[in-house]
Short mmCIF file of C-alpha atoms in Angstrom, two decimals:
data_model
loop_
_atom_site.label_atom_id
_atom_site.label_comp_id
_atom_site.label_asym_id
_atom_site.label_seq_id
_atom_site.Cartn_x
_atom_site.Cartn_y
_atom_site.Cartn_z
CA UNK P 1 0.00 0.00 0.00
CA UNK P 2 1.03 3.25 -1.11
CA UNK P 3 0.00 6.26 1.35
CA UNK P 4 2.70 9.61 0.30
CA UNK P 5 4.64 11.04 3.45
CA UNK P 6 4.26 7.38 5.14
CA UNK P 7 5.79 4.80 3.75
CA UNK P 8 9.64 5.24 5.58
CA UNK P 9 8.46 5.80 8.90
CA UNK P 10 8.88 2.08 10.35
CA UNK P 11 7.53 -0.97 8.66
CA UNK P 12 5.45 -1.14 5.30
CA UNK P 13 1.54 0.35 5.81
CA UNK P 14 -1.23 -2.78 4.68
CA UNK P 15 -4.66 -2.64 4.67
CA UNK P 16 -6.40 -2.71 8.34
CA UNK P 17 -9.81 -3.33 7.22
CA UNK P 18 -10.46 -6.74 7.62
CA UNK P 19 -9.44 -6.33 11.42
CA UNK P 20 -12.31 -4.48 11.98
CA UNK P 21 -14.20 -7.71 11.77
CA UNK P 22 -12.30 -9.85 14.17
CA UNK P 23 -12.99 -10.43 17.72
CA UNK P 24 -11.03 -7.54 20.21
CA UNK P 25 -10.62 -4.98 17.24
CA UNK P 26 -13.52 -2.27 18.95
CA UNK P 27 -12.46 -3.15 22.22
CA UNK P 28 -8.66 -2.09 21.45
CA UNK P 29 -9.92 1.09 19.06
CA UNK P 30 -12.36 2.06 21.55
CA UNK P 31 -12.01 1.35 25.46
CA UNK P 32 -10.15 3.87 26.16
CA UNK P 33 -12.61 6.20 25.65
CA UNK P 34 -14.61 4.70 28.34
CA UNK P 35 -11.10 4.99 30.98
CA UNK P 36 -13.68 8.05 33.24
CA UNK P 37 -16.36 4.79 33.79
CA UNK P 38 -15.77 2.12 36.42
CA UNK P 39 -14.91 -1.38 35.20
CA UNK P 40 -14.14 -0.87 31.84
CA UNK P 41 -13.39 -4.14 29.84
CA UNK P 42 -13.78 -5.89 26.27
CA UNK P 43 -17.27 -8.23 26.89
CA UNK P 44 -18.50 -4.79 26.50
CA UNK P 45 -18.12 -4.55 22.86
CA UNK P 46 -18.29 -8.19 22.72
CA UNK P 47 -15.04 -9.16 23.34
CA UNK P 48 -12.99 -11.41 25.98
CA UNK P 49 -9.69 -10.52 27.01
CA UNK P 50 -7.93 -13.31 25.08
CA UNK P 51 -9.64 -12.03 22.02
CA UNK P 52 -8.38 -8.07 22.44
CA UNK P 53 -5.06 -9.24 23.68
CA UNK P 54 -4.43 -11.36 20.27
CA UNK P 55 -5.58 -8.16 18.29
CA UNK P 56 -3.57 -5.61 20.59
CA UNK P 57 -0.20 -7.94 19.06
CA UNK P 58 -1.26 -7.71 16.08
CA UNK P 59 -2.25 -3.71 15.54
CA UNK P 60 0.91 -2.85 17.45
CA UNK P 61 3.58 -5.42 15.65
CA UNK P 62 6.19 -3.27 14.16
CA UNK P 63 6.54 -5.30 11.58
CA UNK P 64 4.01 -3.59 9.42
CA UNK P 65 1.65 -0.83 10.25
CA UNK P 66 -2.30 -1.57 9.58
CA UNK P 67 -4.06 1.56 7.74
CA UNK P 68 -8.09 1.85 7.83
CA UNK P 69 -9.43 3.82 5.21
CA UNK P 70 -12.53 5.83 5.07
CA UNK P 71 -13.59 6.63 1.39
CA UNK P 72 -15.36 9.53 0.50
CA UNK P 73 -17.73 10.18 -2.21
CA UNK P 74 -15.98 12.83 -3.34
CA UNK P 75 -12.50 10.90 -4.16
CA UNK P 76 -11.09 12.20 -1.15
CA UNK P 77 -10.78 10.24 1.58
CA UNK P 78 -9.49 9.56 5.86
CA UNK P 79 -7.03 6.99 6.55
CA UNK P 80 -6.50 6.08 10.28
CA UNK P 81 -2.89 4.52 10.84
CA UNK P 82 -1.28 2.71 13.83
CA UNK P 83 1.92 4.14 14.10
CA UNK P 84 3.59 1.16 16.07
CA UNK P 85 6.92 2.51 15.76
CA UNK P 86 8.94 1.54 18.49
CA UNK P 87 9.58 3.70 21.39
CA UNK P 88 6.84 5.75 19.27
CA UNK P 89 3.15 4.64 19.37
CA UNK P 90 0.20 6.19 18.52
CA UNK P 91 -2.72 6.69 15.96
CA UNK P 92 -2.84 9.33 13.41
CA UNK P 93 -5.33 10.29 11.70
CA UNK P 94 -4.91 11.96 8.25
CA UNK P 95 -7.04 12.95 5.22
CA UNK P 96 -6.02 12.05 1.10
CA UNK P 97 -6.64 13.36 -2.14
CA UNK P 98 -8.10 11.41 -4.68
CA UNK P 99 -5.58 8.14 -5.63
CA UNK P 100 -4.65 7.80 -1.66
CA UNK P 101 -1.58 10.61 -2.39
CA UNK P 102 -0.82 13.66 -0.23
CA UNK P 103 -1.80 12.90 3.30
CA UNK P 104 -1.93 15.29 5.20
CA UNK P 105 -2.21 14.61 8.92
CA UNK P 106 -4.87 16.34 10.96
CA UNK P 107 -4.83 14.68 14.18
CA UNK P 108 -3.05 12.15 16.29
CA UNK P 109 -3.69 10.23 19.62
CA UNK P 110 -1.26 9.19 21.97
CA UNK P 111 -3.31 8.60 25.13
CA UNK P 112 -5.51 11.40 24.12
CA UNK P 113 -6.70 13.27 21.22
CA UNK P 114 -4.45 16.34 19.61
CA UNK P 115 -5.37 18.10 16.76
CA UNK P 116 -8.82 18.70 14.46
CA UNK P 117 -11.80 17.34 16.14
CA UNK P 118 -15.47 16.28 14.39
CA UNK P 119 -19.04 17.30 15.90
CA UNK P 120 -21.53 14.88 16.18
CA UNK P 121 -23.19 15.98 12.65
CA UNK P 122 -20.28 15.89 10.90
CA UNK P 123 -19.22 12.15 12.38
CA UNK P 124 -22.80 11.04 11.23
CA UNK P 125 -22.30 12.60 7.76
CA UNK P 126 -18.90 11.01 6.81
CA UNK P 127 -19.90 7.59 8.15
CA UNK P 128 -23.17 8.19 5.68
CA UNK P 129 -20.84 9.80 2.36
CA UNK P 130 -20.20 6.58 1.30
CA UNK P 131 -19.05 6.32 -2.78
CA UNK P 132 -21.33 5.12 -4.90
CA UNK P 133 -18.76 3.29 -7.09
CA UNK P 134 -16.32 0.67 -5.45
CA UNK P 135 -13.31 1.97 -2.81
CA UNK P 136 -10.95 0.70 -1.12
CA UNK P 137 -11.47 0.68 2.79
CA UNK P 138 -14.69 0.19 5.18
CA UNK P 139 -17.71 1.32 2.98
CA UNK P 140 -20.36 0.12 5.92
CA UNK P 141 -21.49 2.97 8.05
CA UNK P 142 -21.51 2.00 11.04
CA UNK P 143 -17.85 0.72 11.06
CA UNK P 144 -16.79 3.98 9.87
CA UNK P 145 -18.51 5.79 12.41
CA UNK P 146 -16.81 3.93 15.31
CA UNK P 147 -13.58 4.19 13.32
CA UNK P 148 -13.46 8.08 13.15
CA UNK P 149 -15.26 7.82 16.84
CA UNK P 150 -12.31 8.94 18.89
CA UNK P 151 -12.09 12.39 16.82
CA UNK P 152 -15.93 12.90 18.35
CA UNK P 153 -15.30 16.08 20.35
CA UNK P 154 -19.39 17.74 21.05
CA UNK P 155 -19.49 19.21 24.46
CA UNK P 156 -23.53 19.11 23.61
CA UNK P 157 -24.71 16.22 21.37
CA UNK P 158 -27.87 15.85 20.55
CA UNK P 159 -30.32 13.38 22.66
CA UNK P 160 -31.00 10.59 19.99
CA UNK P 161 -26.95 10.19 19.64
CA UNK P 162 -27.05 8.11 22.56
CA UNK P 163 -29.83 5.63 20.75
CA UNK P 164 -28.30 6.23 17.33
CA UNK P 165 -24.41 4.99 18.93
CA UNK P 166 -26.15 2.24 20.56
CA UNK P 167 -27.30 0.65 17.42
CA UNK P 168 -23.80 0.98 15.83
CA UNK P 169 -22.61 -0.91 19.14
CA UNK P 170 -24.83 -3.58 18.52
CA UNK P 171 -24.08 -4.04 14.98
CA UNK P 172 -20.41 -4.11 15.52
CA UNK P 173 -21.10 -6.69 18.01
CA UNK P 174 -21.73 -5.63 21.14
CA UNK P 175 -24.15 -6.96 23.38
CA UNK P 176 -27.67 -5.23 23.36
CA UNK P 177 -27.91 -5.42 27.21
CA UNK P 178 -24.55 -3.59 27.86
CA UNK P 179 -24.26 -1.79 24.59
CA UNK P 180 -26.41 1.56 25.57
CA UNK P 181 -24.04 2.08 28.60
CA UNK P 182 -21.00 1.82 26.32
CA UNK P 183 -22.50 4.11 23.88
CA UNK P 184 -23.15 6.61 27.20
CA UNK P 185 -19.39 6.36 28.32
CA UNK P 186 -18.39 6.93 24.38
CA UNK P 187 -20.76 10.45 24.83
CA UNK P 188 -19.59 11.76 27.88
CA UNK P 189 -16.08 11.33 26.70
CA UNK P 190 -16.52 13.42 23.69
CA UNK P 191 -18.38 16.07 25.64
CA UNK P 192 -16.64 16.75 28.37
CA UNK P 193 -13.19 16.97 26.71
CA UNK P 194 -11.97 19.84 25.66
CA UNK P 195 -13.25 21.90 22.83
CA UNK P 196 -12.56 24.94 20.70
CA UNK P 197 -14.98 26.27 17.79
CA UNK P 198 -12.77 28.31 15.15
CA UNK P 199 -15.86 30.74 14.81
CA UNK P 200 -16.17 31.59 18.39
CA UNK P 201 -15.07 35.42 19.03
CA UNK P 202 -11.88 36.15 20.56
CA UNK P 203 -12.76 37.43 24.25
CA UNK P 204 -10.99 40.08 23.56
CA UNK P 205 -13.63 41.31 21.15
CA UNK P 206 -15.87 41.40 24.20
CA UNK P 207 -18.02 38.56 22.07
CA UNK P 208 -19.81 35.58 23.93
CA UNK P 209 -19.18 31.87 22.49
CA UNK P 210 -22.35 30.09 20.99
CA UNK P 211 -24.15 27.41 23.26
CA UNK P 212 -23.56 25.05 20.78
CA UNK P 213 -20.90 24.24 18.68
CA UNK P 214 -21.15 25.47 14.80
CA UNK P 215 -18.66 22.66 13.66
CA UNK P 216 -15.31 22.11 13.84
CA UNK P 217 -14.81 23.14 10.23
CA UNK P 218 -12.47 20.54 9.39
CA UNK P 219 -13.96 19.26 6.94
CA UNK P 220 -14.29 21.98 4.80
CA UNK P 221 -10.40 23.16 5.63
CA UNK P 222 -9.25 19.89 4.16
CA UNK P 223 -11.94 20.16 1.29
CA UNK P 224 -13.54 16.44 2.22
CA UNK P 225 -17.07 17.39 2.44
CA UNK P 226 -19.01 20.76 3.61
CA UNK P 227 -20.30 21.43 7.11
CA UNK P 228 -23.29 20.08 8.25
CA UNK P 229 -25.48 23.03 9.59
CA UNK P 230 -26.38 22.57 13.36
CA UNK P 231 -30.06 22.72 12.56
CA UNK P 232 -29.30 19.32 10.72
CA UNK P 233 -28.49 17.20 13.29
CA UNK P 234 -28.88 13.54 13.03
#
């Protein structure tokens, strides 16, 4: 796999995708987001410990570096790489031009988020702008919304998010009776972290900030998609 300002940075980039299918895959991506609830673990997104311990060797062998696209109907695209570089781990996120060239990196965690974050509406609308003619990388929705998950930064989603995550859960595999807690932890990670709106005035200007977020505008800075207004919520 070819992915421009990547490929000599530890060992060769292959396509993640098919991970996303196997047992302890959501559990790695995703638990820690839930680290401010009691008694995390993997059974809640369907996992045992065996399973996300297997999957934690392989997503983190430096060997070769797993990259999970997100193709966009528009050409362009998000590919989310685990750096598991040795003595330097961590996930970046970064956005491509049509043919997988140019990447430009937007974000990167390394026990937390730094860099461009997504509001709820926009999350919901990339997971939805699907291509209509084959891609390479995760085409089904709900996979690429938990993908793109831990960029979630809305200190006031909307109330049906909860219900709306919970279904993803479930499809991914988690199980119905612990999945809408999961999906609540998920939420009140994304909310209560920290979070900056580009159009908010500068206090300076003796402006007040917005109740609610307008959107991060990163999509339309990297020229993926446009902004989802916030009276469109999903």
């Amino acid at each position: 796999m070819r992915l421009e300002g990547y490929e000599d940075l530890g060992g060769p980039l292959f396509a993640g995708e098919p991970l996303t299918a196997r047992p302890g895959f959501w559990s790695n991506h995703l638990l820690g987001l839930c680290a401010r609830g009691p008694g995390g673990e993997p059974e809640w997104f369907g996992d045992d410990g065996a399973d996300a311990d297997a999957m934690s060797d392989v997503l983190w062998n430096p060997e070769g570096r797993p990259v999970f696209r997100v193709p966009l109907a528009n050409g362009h695209g998000i590919a989310v790489i685990y750096r598991n570089i040795v003595g330097d781990y961590g996930i970046d996120y970064v956005a491509t031009r049509p043919g997988g060239h140019h990447a430009q990196q937007f974000a990167t965690w390394e026990g937390d988020l730094v860099g461009d974050t997504v509001t709820w509406p926009e999350l919901v609308r990339i997971a939805a702008d699907t291509p209509s003619a084959p891609a390479d990388g995760l085409t089904d929705p709900a996979a690429r919304l938990l993908l793109l998950l831990p960029l979630l930064r809305d200190p006031a989603p909307p109330t049906e998010a909860s219900t709306y995550l919970t279904t993803v859960l479930i499809t991914a595999g988690a199980p119905q009776h612990t999945a809408p807690a999961t999906a609540g932890h998920l939420l009140d990670h994304a909310s209560a972290a920290v979070w900056h709106d580009p159009t908010w005035p500068s206090p300076l200007s003796g402006g007040t900030s917005p109740v609610r977020p307008t959107g991060s505008g990163l999509l339309t800075r990297l020229g993926v998609i446009p902004v989802v207004p916030t009276r469109d919520r999903a």
